[in-house]
């Protein structure tokens, strides 16, 4: 079974420089709800084109609206040799600070 954390734990992720938080929602979704400070935006619709820019020495925490799309991207990352963790609950379960576009 693939690793996952709950969205309530996500703020601790960005404190470690070897971790990268990725938000895979589309831009209009980020505009609507905001995003976790420190998250990098790689929309799921074009995620495969971003794969080459990712560092296999990092651990990727993948977030979306509720945790379903991020689980798909997590599987994709794992299948391509990356260490990836799904953020269960997504932005809907996250109750920390957000940045806005």
PDB file of C-alpha atoms in Angstrom:
ATOM      1  CA  UNK A   1       0.000   0.000   0.000  1.00  0.00           C
ATOM      2  CA  UNK A   2       1.253   3.461  -0.888  1.00  0.00           C
ATOM      3  CA  UNK A   3       2.081   5.961   1.842  1.00  0.00           C
ATOM      4  CA  UNK A   4      -0.301   8.733   2.766  1.00  0.00           C
ATOM      5  CA  UNK A   5      -0.686  11.444   5.359  1.00  0.00           C
ATOM      6  CA  UNK A   6      -3.759  13.402   6.358  1.00  0.00           C
ATOM      7  CA  UNK A   7      -4.047  16.990   5.178  1.00  0.00           C
ATOM      8  CA  UNK A   8      -3.797  18.175   8.793  1.00  0.00           C
ATOM      9  CA  UNK A   9      -0.144  17.044   8.781  1.00  0.00           C
ATOM     10  CA  UNK A  10       0.864  18.815   5.576  1.00  0.00           C
ATOM     11  CA  UNK A  11       2.307  21.971   7.157  1.00  0.00           C
ATOM     12  CA  UNK A  12       5.127  19.907   8.680  1.00  0.00           C
ATOM     13  CA  UNK A  13       6.086  18.549   5.258  1.00  0.00           C
ATOM     14  CA  UNK A  14       7.525  21.790   3.920  1.00  0.00           C
ATOM     15  CA  UNK A  15       9.805  22.225   6.935  1.00  0.00           C
ATOM     16  CA  UNK A  16      12.137  19.522   5.582  1.00  0.00           C
ATOM     17  CA  UNK A  17      14.142  20.699   2.525  1.00  0.00           C
ATOM     18  CA  UNK A  18      14.113  17.139   1.121  1.00  0.00           C
ATOM     19  CA  UNK A  19      10.317  17.210   0.887  1.00  0.00           C
ATOM     20  CA  UNK A  20       8.338  18.848  -1.889  1.00  0.00           C
ATOM     21  CA  UNK A  21       4.610  19.525  -1.660  1.00  0.00           C
ATOM     22  CA  UNK A  22       2.925  19.383  -5.056  1.00  0.00           C
ATOM     23  CA  UNK A  23      -0.591  20.630  -5.738  1.00  0.00           C
ATOM     24  CA  UNK A  24      -2.000  18.946  -8.849  1.00  0.00           C
ATOM     25  CA  UNK A  25      -5.250  20.898  -9.083  1.00  0.00           C
ATOM     26  CA  UNK A  26      -5.948  23.108 -12.061  1.00  0.00           C
ATOM     27  CA  UNK A  27      -5.288  26.846 -11.882  1.00  0.00           C
ATOM     28  CA  UNK A  28      -8.968  27.780 -11.548  1.00  0.00           C
ATOM     29  CA  UNK A  29      -9.211  25.544  -8.468  1.00  0.00           C
ATOM     30  CA  UNK A  30      -6.239  27.283  -6.869  1.00  0.00           C
ATOM     31  CA  UNK A  31      -7.832  30.644  -7.596  1.00  0.00           C
ATOM     32  CA  UNK A  32     -11.029  29.474  -5.899  1.00  0.00           C
ATOM     33  CA  UNK A  33      -9.627  27.961  -2.678  1.00  0.00           C
ATOM     34  CA  UNK A  34      -6.018  29.126  -2.425  1.00  0.00           C
ATOM     35  CA  UNK A  35      -3.123  26.738  -1.874  1.00  0.00           C
ATOM     36  CA  UNK A  36      -0.807  25.637   0.919  1.00  0.00           C
ATOM     37  CA  UNK A  37       2.153  28.019   1.336  1.00  0.00           C
ATOM     38  CA  UNK A  38       5.265  26.444  -0.154  1.00  0.00           C
ATOM     39  CA  UNK A  39       3.377  24.121  -2.489  1.00  0.00           C
ATOM     40  CA  UNK A  40       4.540  23.808  -6.074  1.00  0.00           C
ATOM     41  CA  UNK A  41       1.838  23.800  -8.719  1.00  0.00           C
ATOM     42  CA  UNK A  42       1.936  21.064 -11.350  1.00  0.00           C
ATOM     43  CA  UNK A  43      -1.575  20.601 -12.801  1.00  0.00           C
ATOM     44  CA  UNK A  44      -2.555  16.984 -13.299  1.00  0.00           C
ATOM     45  CA  UNK A  45      -3.615  17.733 -16.881  1.00  0.00           C
ATOM     46  CA  UNK A  46       0.004  18.447 -17.831  1.00  0.00           C
ATOM     47  CA  UNK A  47       1.862  16.583 -15.106  1.00  0.00           C
ATOM     48  CA  UNK A  48       3.781  14.231 -17.378  1.00  0.00           C
ATOM     49  CA  UNK A  49       5.586  17.203 -18.948  1.00  0.00           C
ATOM     50  CA  UNK A  50       6.832  18.259 -15.481  1.00  0.00           C
ATOM     51  CA  UNK A  51       8.237  14.845 -14.607  1.00  0.00           C
ATOM     52  CA  UNK A  52      11.688  15.578 -16.044  1.00  0.00           C
ATOM     53  CA  UNK A  53      12.132  18.599 -13.772  1.00  0.00           C
ATOM     54  CA  UNK A  54      11.588  16.602 -10.575  1.00  0.00           C
ATOM     55  CA  UNK A  55      14.502  15.392  -8.433  1.00  0.00           C
ATOM     56  CA  UNK A  56      14.476  11.682  -7.550  1.00  0.00           C
ATOM     57  CA  UNK A  57      16.372  12.479  -4.327  1.00  0.00           C
ATOM     58  CA  UNK A  58      13.350  14.372  -2.965  1.00  0.00           C
ATOM     59  CA  UNK A  59      10.184  13.026  -1.372  1.00  0.00           C
ATOM     60  CA  UNK A  60       7.005  14.305  -3.015  1.00  0.00           C
ATOM     61  CA  UNK A  61       3.777  14.923  -1.145  1.00  0.00           C
ATOM     62  CA  UNK A  62       0.925  15.168  -3.622  1.00  0.00           C
ATOM     63  CA  UNK A  63      -2.220  17.165  -2.905  1.00  0.00           C
ATOM     64  CA  UNK A  64      -5.439  17.879  -4.794  1.00  0.00           C
ATOM     65  CA  UNK A  65      -9.001  18.808  -3.841  1.00  0.00           C
ATOM     66  CA  UNK A  66      -9.949  15.637  -1.938  1.00  0.00           C
ATOM     67  CA  UNK A  67      -7.162  13.080  -2.385  1.00  0.00           C
ATOM     68  CA  UNK A  68      -8.325  11.109  -5.416  1.00  0.00           C
ATOM     69  CA  UNK A  69      -6.348  12.796  -8.214  1.00  0.00           C
ATOM     70  CA  UNK A  70      -3.319  13.084  -5.958  1.00  0.00           C
ATOM     71  CA  UNK A  71      -3.447   9.315  -5.383  1.00  0.00           C
ATOM     72  CA  UNK A  72      -3.325   8.816  -9.168  1.00  0.00           C
ATOM     73  CA  UNK A  73      -0.339  11.164  -9.487  1.00  0.00           C
ATOM     74  CA  UNK A  74       1.312   9.439  -6.520  1.00  0.00           C
ATOM     75  CA  UNK A  75       1.023   6.083  -8.340  1.00  0.00           C
ATOM     76  CA  UNK A  76       2.430   7.669 -11.494  1.00  0.00           C
ATOM     77  CA  UNK A  77       5.406   9.073  -9.568  1.00  0.00           C
ATOM     78  CA  UNK A  78       6.090   5.776  -7.795  1.00  0.00           C
ATOM     79  CA  UNK A  79       5.903   3.883 -11.101  1.00  0.00           C
ATOM     80  CA  UNK A  80       8.520   6.281 -12.486  1.00  0.00           C
ATOM     81  CA  UNK A  81      10.952   5.797  -9.600  1.00  0.00           C
ATOM     82  CA  UNK A  82      10.012   8.696  -7.301  1.00  0.00           C
ATOM     83  CA  UNK A  83       9.235   8.606  -3.590  1.00  0.00           C
ATOM     84  CA  UNK A  84       5.670   9.915  -3.289  1.00  0.00           C
ATOM     85  CA  UNK A  85       3.071  10.286  -0.543  1.00  0.00           C
ATOM     86  CA  UNK A  86      -0.616  11.090  -1.032  1.00  0.00           C
ATOM     87  CA  UNK A  87      -2.158  13.891   1.054  1.00  0.00           C
ATOM     88  CA  UNK A  88      -5.446  12.279   2.057  1.00  0.00           C
ATOM     89  CA  UNK A  89      -8.385  14.664   2.250  1.00  0.00           C
ATOM     90  CA  UNK A  90      -6.710  17.266   0.050  1.00  0.00           C
ATOM     91  CA  UNK A  91      -7.352  20.981   0.343  1.00  0.00           C
ATOM     92  CA  UNK A  92     -10.911  20.236   1.536  1.00  0.00           C
ATOM     93  CA  UNK A  93      -9.522  18.688   4.746  1.00  0.00           C
ATOM     94  CA  UNK A  94      -6.697  21.212   5.178  1.00  0.00           C
ATOM     95  CA  UNK A  95      -7.361  23.879   7.808  1.00  0.00           C
ATOM     96  CA  UNK A  96      -4.087  25.819   7.813  1.00  0.00           C
ATOM     97  CA  UNK A  97      -3.073  29.059   6.127  1.00  0.00           C
ATOM     98  CA  UNK A  98      -3.402  29.438   2.366  1.00  0.00           C
ATOM     99  CA  UNK A  99      -1.875  31.691  -0.260  1.00  0.00           C
ATOM    100  CA  UNK A 100      -3.894  33.063  -3.146  1.00  0.00           C
ATOM    101  CA  UNK A 101      -2.922  33.605  -6.766  1.00  0.00           C
TER     102      UNK A 101
END
